[in-house]
Amino acid sequence: MLLHLTTWPEVETYLSDSTGIIIPIGSTEQHGPTGLIGTDAICAEAIARGTGEATNALVTPTIKVGMALHHMAFPGSMSLRPSTLINVIKDYITSLARHGFRKFFWINGHGGNIATLKAAFAETYAHLADLNLPNADQVQCQVGNWFMCKSVYKLAKELYGDQEGSHATPSEVAVTQYLYPEAIKQAPLSEDVAKGYPIYGAADFRRHYPDGRMGSNPSLATPEQGKQLYELAVKDLSNSYLEFLNQT
Amino acid sequence: MLLHLTTWPEVETYLSDSTGIIIPIGSTEQHGPTGLIGTDAICAEAIARGTGEATNALVTPTIKVGMALHHMAFPGSMSLRPSTLINVIKDYITSLARHGFRKFFWINGHGGNIATLKAAFAETYAHLADLNLPNADQVQCQVGNWFMCKSVYKLAKELYGDQEGSHATPSEVAVTQYLYPEAIKQAPLSEDVAKGYPIYGAADFRRHYPDGRMGSNPSLATPEQGKQLYELAVKDLSNSYLEFLNQT
Amino acid sequence: MLLHLTTWPEVETYLSDSTGIIIPIGSTEQHGPTGLIGTDAICAEAIARGTGEATNALVTPTIKVGMALHHMAFPGSMSLRPSTLINVIKDYITSLARHGFRKFFWINGHGGNIATLKAAFAETYAHLADLNLPNADQVQCQVGNWFMCKSVYKLAKELYGDQEGSHATPSEVAVTQYLYPEAIKQAPLSEDVAKGYPIYGAADFRRHYPDGRMGSNPSLATPEQGKQLYELAVKDLSNSYLEFLNQT
Amino acid sequence: MLLHLTTWPEVETYLSDSTGIIIPIGSTEQHGPTGLIGTDAICAEAIARGTGEATNALVTPTIKVGMALHHMAFPGSMSLRPSTLINVIKDYITSLARHGFRKFFWINGHGGNIATLKAAFAETYAHLADLNLPNADQVQCQVGNWFMCKSVYKLAKELYGDQEGSHATPSEVAVTQYLYPEAIKQAPLSEDVAKGYPIYGAADFRRHYPDGRMGSNPSLATPEQGKQLYELAVKDLSNSYLEFLNQT
Amino acid sequence: MLLHLTTWPEVETYLSDSTGIIIPIGSTEQHGPTGLIGTDAICAEAIARGTGEATNALVTPTIKVGMALHHMAFPGSMSLRPSTLINVIKDYITSLARHGFRKFFWINGHGGNIATLKAAFAETYAHLADLNLPNADQVQCQVGNWFMCKSVYKLAKELYGDQEGSHATPSEVAVTQYLYPEAIKQAPLSEDVAKGYPIYGAADFRRHYPDGRMGSNPSLATPEQGKQLYELAVKDLSNSYLEFLNQT
Amino acid sequence: MLLHLTTWPEVETYLSDSTGIIIPIGSTEQHGPTGLIGTDAICAEAIARGTGEATNALVTPTIKVGMALHHMAFPGSMSLRPSTLINVIKDYITSLARHGFRKFFWINGHGGNIATLKAAFAETYAHLADLNLPNADQVQCQVGNWFMCKSVYKLAKELYGDQEGSHATPSEVAVTQYLYPEAIKQAPLSEDVAKGYPIYGAADFRRHYPDGRMGSNPSLATPEQGKQLYELAVKDLSNSYLEFLNQT
């Protein structure tokens, strides 16, 4: 159930049954010469919607621009500063907590968001405790990174081995190919691709990862693999969400 | 062309031709008993995409949660505080200005965003002037409110007269019906509907507009009218965007 | 009644009768070769005082430096950033709301303040709702732009026609001439004056409006016209204030 | 010369001669049963204008609401939070430094502003050093507290002895009586008046200083004394300003 | 070499040889009935000093209060909000980067700091890129969590097995016993200790971890083990620091 | 009693007896060619610990990096911006106030911190009043500047006369010599040393005080004098703390 396709009386009814909600968060950043700039948001949104359907959970709109400052030396990348993103996350949770939501399940498509998400949760729990909201101390956030689901990780390793890499990976590219077959891109990819160098600032990143890939070979991706990966992620995260709801 | 479905080399190529970009912004807020919570974001996004196609312009992802603090007494409404939204807008423009974009055309679906957009533009122009960006003084933002396009306004008046109202209007509901026919909602709507009272805080808003509508009768909406309104908006805003690009 | 010329026991007494207060806000910015830098603050302050006298309302000190970032390429212009001004407005309202004021009537002399005022009101209503103030949900702000009063607008059109323009206008200059006849300035004014170009950043503004005027001919102004305009503004805004007080 | 009564070309001319400017800052806060709420702003503004006339210096508009959080338990008191006031001061200086002003002489009427002024200066010097302003490292701020001028202090001691106290003092009340004889207030003042207790929060302040005075007997004030004190302050601060200008 | 025990000319000399620096960061928070509130800061500081000695690196003062909002329901715990800590980290790095430091090695004693550190690094790299600092793009931060060093982790598992737990662990308590034998505490510890429950807000944390421990049995700790763990951490982190310096 | 060497149950017990706590704050900044960069933090920390022992008061960890922006042109100096430091102070007080602490005695080693401390206290009192903390209006902060204790000041004058100066003073250097005899530094000191020039920005400071000293001759310092000064400071501040506790 998408929050955007419901009415306020429908949300009111939903809240009488459940205080859980799913929030997708991605990023808008370069994904190498062939990966879509929207990869992380596209994957998170689709998997969140699948998870919402499988669990009858409400799904909010996706935060599409996340924390991608280290990708800013590539055209088209967009980023919030961490301090901005913390306030966005705080405003999302606070808005929904005022209506009675208590269990926030964040489906995340971008490793670079994780630190800021966690910092924001801590900031928000403390903020909510100072408001006059009943049961504010029951607000809980959990992050589900689809690309770190056990089954996803296992299949990616089987399919791509070392060529999975860590950015602009064939697995995430495959999911976008499954979802947007009309937007499959071709470009020459050097066989040599940098890997293993840590992430610092944007200029430094581009010096070390000149085409944007980090150790990955996205040319291995196919839409069929994308479908498999998508379905595994939805299954795993649906289980995680239901466990999270039932945790007391 | 959707930024999310392009690669960074494609954006690089685009920038050699044009420094213009379209940014849709909506809201996630109650739209009365039958209007979708996503109405403002849905309309802005679709019309921005249409405008992008008509003008070969790049379209960024939509800011889906805007400034809707006055709707917060209705379940499901979400809002950024103006101070948060200013930083989001500043980060969007600054990100893109670093790549060379200079003409930012904001397609807006929510009246409540306008003040914060304007405040953010002023804050951002001054911020950019202090960075070491070439031609930062050429950054320009323009807002296109689809619901205020002349042709749209005229048709809405013809179709709905006084029952257009000013929130949860039949015209915006019609556009969402055209775009999401599977999500057309039915609910009893009282004939009497409050109107004309100014907007202050959330509790006050709900006291005066108890079902969320402001003077509107959204039951008049049809998907066919939505299609007409959508097409008029795309046409008008395409012209506006092209004029904006050519303005010197 | 000027807040600055009262004592705290007098304010306590006032509050037993009324929760309304008038806050003037202007700007400190270039007004062309002959307009005073203080024009917007001078007009707002004088008209607010007149309105306060006519309605027995308390008038706070004037916010004299507003949002004028686009005028910053002209010597002597001063501006708060919108994010600063939002906090100033929030602190003004919160201070007064703690004492029991609930109806805030802002008499504004500068178009560039309007967006930030509205953003600040929204931010503040939500902030107040989280404090432990009784009846915080009854706090209401209204803006009265003296230069947009119907009677003022009408007279300005009659007197100056197209030469009224939109910045450094003969009408506002006339009001300052009425109030400060000793500070009437003379300077050669080119007959050609730019107009109709939108407002972006400061450098861009000065490129398009090289002497600071926007389509106006302030040499038409006289102190006598200023008196007329002043009196019309006071009359209109006094009515607006009283209606605002009585609105429930 | 009042900035508000000049035009931008006049400021341009002024800057070719001097980079000095005077900024008055006061407060809007209770001053006991008979002192005006505007006392600190009224005194600072008048003395700054006098100093400006005596030294041919430009005088900006007055910051009328300062840091008075400890007075907030008395009706009519207004305050900026220190964090807000820091940004206001930073915006004032930054605005003027962009035009070429380098010597900022702050004439202050309120002890409670001093700490925040100093904190703001430090914040601003560091901020300016990161901008691309020529000679930003020559920006200098100095505070002239009129009530701490040696000659003023000496006369106050002669006139009022121990009954000068430290808030709502006869000396500051006298200056307002000189400036606004029409607003001289009468009210019974208890002979016993608290003194010597430190300043913490607002509720604590009122518990210890129930009528708002701190050890003072403002009934001793006369307009004639006010004139003397005013003239001494102007003389002392004029000297200070000129020395400040000449300091290298 | 401790920054605090050097002079500025000594730092100048140091910088001609190395641009590396070590910054310890800990926390001030409950560590169960017997663990010291300073545990995380004490361990980080001592290990950082040892690492500095082993590598001739300069060591700054320790950030002793970190991000511990989830421990705030236990007396004596202190925390910065993540948004505050981000600014502290940004100010530390920016201060030192102005002098020419480029390699920042953070020795961290508290898992709860990691997310905020990472968010702060991203915020700071982007901030530095906008300043006029030469080679700002060479600023790099790395975190060394002493408790996650391989050798430390291995020994802790050997010594304590499952009773190591994840907060108020015998390994960190042992290190503090080695460093402060005079402050070894005794208190009854229930054998049953909660574990495995995620961390949300402070009240929720205390409900689930009533004595503050998370799955640990700190009574197993001895000063001798602490010495071993300390030495392993210093050795591992010294290697990490030197590799970090040499990384290009 | 050092907070860092206690457990949370010990703090709980302490709070049943006393709501007072001592917080040391220093700075990390150049202290001339021979003074330690940590001088201000070292002195504040040692004197705070001595005061805590003498009065059975709990002592928190030291804020070691304070407000030293004006020293930033000398290698090794570190500073928080005042706006950051205000938040740090606010978070310290708020953390401890949640546990029941009400009397905060700040032992300060750096003149440059005083303004920001005072601004932060005002900001924090007002912040606390809006939380749901019992007796938040009893929170009180007092600053004890060890170098301004009467007995310390007197002895310094006796020992050093005019050569005490105002930065990198022999008295503070002596205290660090007493505490860290192994870190006594030698360097040629010019006899001529600038003095009396006010403090503005960092570049200006270094231009006027080229070796970092302000009118001082730290070569006069001896460890024995340091011991005397330390003991006087502890005695004076112990009395101040006890008076502060007893003040009602």
PDB file of N, CA, C and O in Angstrom, chain A residues 144-179:
ATOM      1  N   GLY A 144      16.958  -1.874   6.607  1.00  0.00           N
ATOM      2  CA  GLY A 144      17.157  -3.074   5.801  1.00  0.00           C
ATOM      3  C   GLY A 144      17.873  -2.687   4.514  1.00  0.00           C
ATOM      4  O   GLY A 144      17.267  -2.050   3.653  1.00  0.00           O
ATOM      5  N   ASN A 145      19.149  -3.037   4.422  1.00  0.00           N
ATOM      6  CA  ASN A 145      19.916  -2.771   3.202  1.00  0.00           C
ATOM      7  C   ASN A 145      19.696  -3.937   2.246  1.00  0.00           C
ATOM      8  O   ASN A 145      20.197  -5.043   2.500  1.00  0.00           O
ATOM      9  N   TRP A 146      18.990  -3.721   1.154  1.00  0.00           N
ATOM     10  CA  TRP A 146      18.615  -4.867   0.303  1.00  0.00           C
ATOM     11  C   TRP A 146      19.843  -5.614  -0.206  1.00  0.00           C
ATOM     12  O   TRP A 146      19.827  -6.836  -0.321  1.00  0.00           O
ATOM     13  N   PHE A 147      20.914  -4.878  -0.504  1.00  0.00           N
ATOM     14  CA  PHE A 147      22.106  -5.494  -1.091  1.00  0.00           C
ATOM     15  C   PHE A 147      22.911  -6.295  -0.065  1.00  0.00           C
ATOM     16  O   PHE A 147      23.866  -6.967  -0.410  1.00  0.00           O
ATOM     17  N   MET A 148      22.521  -6.199   1.212  1.00  0.00           N
ATOM     18  CA  MET A 148      23.218  -6.961   2.227  1.00  0.00           C
ATOM     19  C   MET A 148      22.370  -8.118   2.751  1.00  0.00           C
ATOM     20  O   MET A 148      22.779  -8.817   3.694  1.00  0.00           O
ATOM     21  N   CYS A 149      21.195  -8.317   2.168  1.00  0.00           N
ATOM     22  CA  CYS A 149      20.391  -9.489   2.539  1.00  0.00           C
ATOM     23  C   CYS A 149      21.222 -10.742   2.235  1.00  0.00           C
ATOM     24  O   CYS A 149      21.858 -10.824   1.183  1.00  0.00           O
ATOM     25  N   LYS A 150      21.180 -11.676   3.148  1.00  0.00           N
ATOM     26  CA  LYS A 150      21.991 -12.890   2.978  1.00  0.00           C
ATOM     27  C   LYS A 150      21.783 -13.553   1.627  1.00  0.00           C
ATOM     28  O   LYS A 150      22.743 -13.905   0.932  1.00  0.00           O
ATOM     29  N   SER A 151      20.545 -13.751   1.258  1.00  0.00           N
ATOM     30  CA  SER A 151      20.272 -14.485   0.018  1.00  0.00           C
ATOM     31  C   SER A 151      20.732 -13.693  -1.205  1.00  0.00           C
ATOM     32  O   SER A 151      21.210 -14.269  -2.192  1.00  0.00           O
ATOM     33  N   VAL A 152      20.602 -12.391  -1.119  1.00  0.00           N
ATOM     34  CA  VAL A 152      21.052 -11.534  -2.227  1.00  0.00           C
ATOM     35  C   VAL A 152      22.574 -11.618  -2.351  1.00  0.00           C
ATOM     36  O   VAL A 152      23.123 -11.794  -3.443  1.00  0.00           O
ATOM     37  N   TYR A 153      23.208 -11.487  -1.238  1.00  0.00           N
ATOM     38  CA  TYR A 153      24.662 -11.497  -1.206  1.00  0.00           C
ATOM     39  C   TYR A 153      25.205 -12.812  -1.764  1.00  0.00           C
ATOM     40  O   TYR A 153      26.147 -12.835  -2.552  1.00  0.00           O
ATOM     41  N   LYS A 154      24.546 -13.900  -1.364  1.00  0.00           N
ATOM     42  CA  LYS A 154      24.974 -15.239  -1.796  1.00  0.00           C
ATOM     43  C   LYS A 154      24.815 -15.384  -3.309  1.00  0.00           C
ATOM     44  O   LYS A 154      25.737 -15.825  -4.010  1.00  0.00           O
ATOM     45  N   LEU A 155      23.685 -14.984  -3.822  1.00  0.00           N
ATOM     46  CA  LEU A 155      23.468 -15.126  -5.268  1.00  0.00           C
ATOM     47  C   LEU A 155      24.436 -14.225  -6.050  1.00  0.00           C
ATOM     48  O   LEU A 155      24.981 -14.648  -7.084  1.00  0.00           O
ATOM     49  N   ALA A 156      24.643 -13.027  -5.554  1.00  0.00           N
ATOM     50  CA  ALA A 156      25.570 -12.123  -6.240  1.00  0.00           C
ATOM     51  C   ALA A 156      26.968 -12.746  -6.317  1.00  0.00           C
ATOM     52  O   ALA A 156      27.650 -12.666  -7.348  1.00  0.00           O
ATOM     53  N   LYS A 157      27.388 -13.367  -5.237  1.00  0.00           N
ATOM     54  CA  LYS A 157      28.705 -14.009  -5.228  1.00  0.00           C
ATOM     55  C   LYS A 157      28.743 -15.154  -6.244  1.00  0.00           C
ATOM     56  O   LYS A 157      29.721 -15.332  -6.983  1.00  0.00           O
ATOM     57  N   GLU A 158      27.666 -15.958  -6.273  1.00  0.00           N
ATOM     58  CA  GLU A 158      27.605 -17.071  -7.229  1.00  0.00           C
ATOM     59  C   GLU A 158      27.656 -16.574  -8.669  1.00  0.00           C
ATOM     60  O   GLU A 158      28.357 -17.113  -9.514  1.00  0.00           O
ATOM     61  N   LEU A 159      26.901 -15.513  -8.926  1.00  0.00           N
ATOM     62  CA  LEU A 159      26.784 -15.033 -10.307  1.00  0.00           C
ATOM     63  C   LEU A 159      28.033 -14.281 -10.763  1.00  0.00           C
ATOM     64  O   LEU A 159      28.451 -14.423 -11.914  1.00  0.00           O
ATOM     65  N   TYR A 160      28.599 -13.478  -9.863  1.00  0.00           N
ATOM     66  CA  TYR A 160      29.613 -12.534 -10.333  1.00  0.00           C
ATOM     67  C   TYR A 160      30.977 -12.690  -9.654  1.00  0.00           C
ATOM     68  O   TYR A 160      31.965 -12.108 -10.110  1.00  0.00           O
ATOM     69  N   GLY A 161      31.035 -13.445  -8.582  1.00  0.00           N
ATOM     70  CA  GLY A 161      32.307 -13.646  -7.889  1.00  0.00           C
ATOM     71  C   GLY A 161      32.965 -12.330  -7.542  1.00  0.00           C
ATOM     72  O   GLY A 161      32.309 -11.399  -7.051  1.00  0.00           O
ATOM     73  N   ASP A 162      34.236 -12.231  -7.804  1.00  0.00           N
ATOM     74  CA  ASP A 162      34.997 -11.020  -7.471  1.00  0.00           C
ATOM     75  C   ASP A 162      34.556  -9.816  -8.284  1.00  0.00           C
ATOM     76  O   ASP A 162      34.840  -8.671  -7.916  1.00  0.00           O
ATOM     77  N   GLN A 163      33.910 -10.056  -9.398  1.00  0.00           N
ATOM     78  CA  GLN A 163      33.540  -8.950 -10.272  1.00  0.00           C
ATOM     79  C   GLN A 163      32.284  -8.213  -9.777  1.00  0.00           C
ATOM     80  O   GLN A 163      31.813  -7.281 -10.423  1.00  0.00           O
ATOM     81  N   GLU A 164      31.753  -8.676  -8.658  1.00  0.00           N
ATOM     82  CA  GLU A 164      30.657  -7.939  -8.037  1.00  0.00           C
ATOM     83  C   GLU A 164      31.146  -6.547  -7.610  1.00  0.00           C
ATOM     84  O   GLU A 164      30.446  -5.547  -7.796  1.00  0.00           O
ATOM     85  N   GLY A 165      32.348  -6.469  -7.053  1.00  0.00           N
ATOM     86  CA  GLY A 165      32.880  -5.170  -6.630  1.00  0.00           C
ATOM     87  C   GLY A 165      32.036  -4.535  -5.540  1.00  0.00           C
ATOM     88  O   GLY A 165      31.260  -5.227  -4.862  1.00  0.00           O
ATOM     89  N   SER A 166      32.184  -3.226  -5.374  1.00  0.00           N
ATOM     90  CA  SER A 166      31.423  -2.580  -4.302  1.00  0.00           C
ATOM     91  C   SER A 166      30.676  -1.313  -4.716  1.00  0.00           C
ATOM     92  O   SER A 166      29.990  -0.700  -3.906  1.00  0.00           O
ATOM     93  N   HIS A 167      30.802  -0.900  -5.948  1.00  0.00           N
ATOM     94  CA  HIS A 167      29.959   0.210  -6.435  1.00  0.00           C
ATOM     95  C   HIS A 167      29.753   0.026  -7.927  1.00  0.00           C
ATOM     96  O   HIS A 167      30.670  -0.352  -8.638  1.00  0.00           O
ATOM     97  N   ALA A 168      28.530   0.365  -8.366  1.00  0.00           N
ATOM     98  CA  ALA A 168      28.149   0.067  -9.747  1.00  0.00           C
ATOM     99  C   ALA A 168      28.279  -1.432  -9.982  1.00  0.00           C
ATOM    100  O   ALA A 168      28.806  -1.876 -11.007  1.00  0.00           O
ATOM    101  N   THR A 169      27.761  -2.171  -9.031  1.00  0.00           N
ATOM    102  CA  THR A 169      27.893  -3.634  -9.060  1.00  0.00           C
ATOM    103  C   THR A 169      26.950  -4.247 -10.085  1.00  0.00           C
ATOM    104  O   THR A 169      25.889  -3.686 -10.386  1.00  0.00           O
ATOM    105  N   PRO A 170      27.316  -5.408 -10.629  1.00  0.00           N
ATOM    106  CA  PRO A 170      26.396  -6.075 -11.556  1.00  0.00           C
ATOM    107  C   PRO A 170      25.055  -6.412 -10.895  1.00  0.00           C
ATOM    108  O   PRO A 170      24.020  -6.386 -11.567  1.00  0.00           O
ATOM    109  N   SER A 171      25.070  -6.689  -9.600  1.00  0.00           N
ATOM    110  CA  SER A 171      23.785  -7.047  -8.985  1.00  0.00           C
ATOM    111  C   SER A 171      22.820  -5.867  -8.970  1.00  0.00           C
ATOM    112  O   SER A 171      21.645  -6.007  -9.327  1.00  0.00           O
ATOM    113  N   GLU A 172      23.281  -4.691  -8.604  1.00  0.00           N
ATOM    114  CA  GLU A 172      22.345  -3.551  -8.582  1.00  0.00           C
ATOM    115  C   GLU A 172      21.962  -3.126 -10.001  1.00  0.00           C
ATOM    116  O   GLU A 172      20.812  -2.762 -10.272  1.00  0.00           O
ATOM    117  N   VAL A 173      22.944  -3.218 -10.902  1.00  0.00           N
ATOM    118  CA  VAL A 173      22.632  -2.894 -12.296  1.00  0.00           C
ATOM    119  C   VAL A 173      21.595  -3.880 -12.848  1.00  0.00           C
ATOM    120  O   VAL A 173      20.656  -3.498 -13.557  1.00  0.00           O
ATOM    121  N   ALA A 174      21.744  -5.160 -12.473  1.00  0.00           N
ATOM    122  CA  ALA A 174      20.781  -6.167 -12.933  1.00  0.00           C
ATOM    123  C   ALA A 174      19.361  -5.828 -12.468  1.00  0.00           C
ATOM    124  O   ALA A 174      18.399  -5.945 -13.241  1.00  0.00           O
ATOM    125  N   VAL A 175      19.240  -5.400 -11.219  1.00  0.00           N
ATOM    126  CA  VAL A 175      17.899  -5.066 -10.724  1.00  0.00           C
ATOM    127  C   VAL A 175      17.311  -3.905 -11.534  1.00  0.00           C
ATOM    128  O   VAL A 175      16.129  -3.933 -11.910  1.00  0.00           O
ATOM    129  N   THR A 176      18.127  -2.913 -11.828  1.00  0.00           N
ATOM    130  CA  THR A 176      17.580  -1.796 -12.630  1.00  0.00           C
ATOM    131  C   THR A 176      17.240  -2.249 -14.058  1.00  0.00           C
ATOM    132  O   THR A 176      16.305  -1.736 -14.663  1.00  0.00           O
ATOM    133  N   GLN A 177      17.988  -3.202 -14.573  1.00  0.00           N
ATOM    134  CA  GLN A 177      17.682  -3.719 -15.925  1.00  0.00           C
ATOM    135  C   GLN A 177      16.339  -4.450 -15.922  1.00  0.00           C
ATOM    136  O   GLN A 177      15.560  -4.371 -16.879  1.00  0.00           O
ATOM    137  N   TYR A 178      16.095  -5.185 -14.848  1.00  0.00           N
ATOM    138  CA  TYR A 178      14.808  -5.879 -14.719  1.00  0.00           C
ATOM    139  C   TYR A 178      13.660  -4.865 -14.637  1.00  0.00           C
ATOM    140  O   TYR A 178      12.617  -5.028 -15.263  1.00  0.00           O
ATOM    141  N   LEU A 179      13.908  -3.783 -13.893  1.00  0.00           N
ATOM    142  CA  LEU A 179      12.831  -2.806 -13.677  1.00  0.00           C
ATOM    143  C   LEU A 179      12.675  -1.845 -14.847  1.00  0.00           C
ATOM    144  O   LEU A 179      11.569  -1.409 -15.152  1.00  0.00           O
TER     145      LEU A 179
END
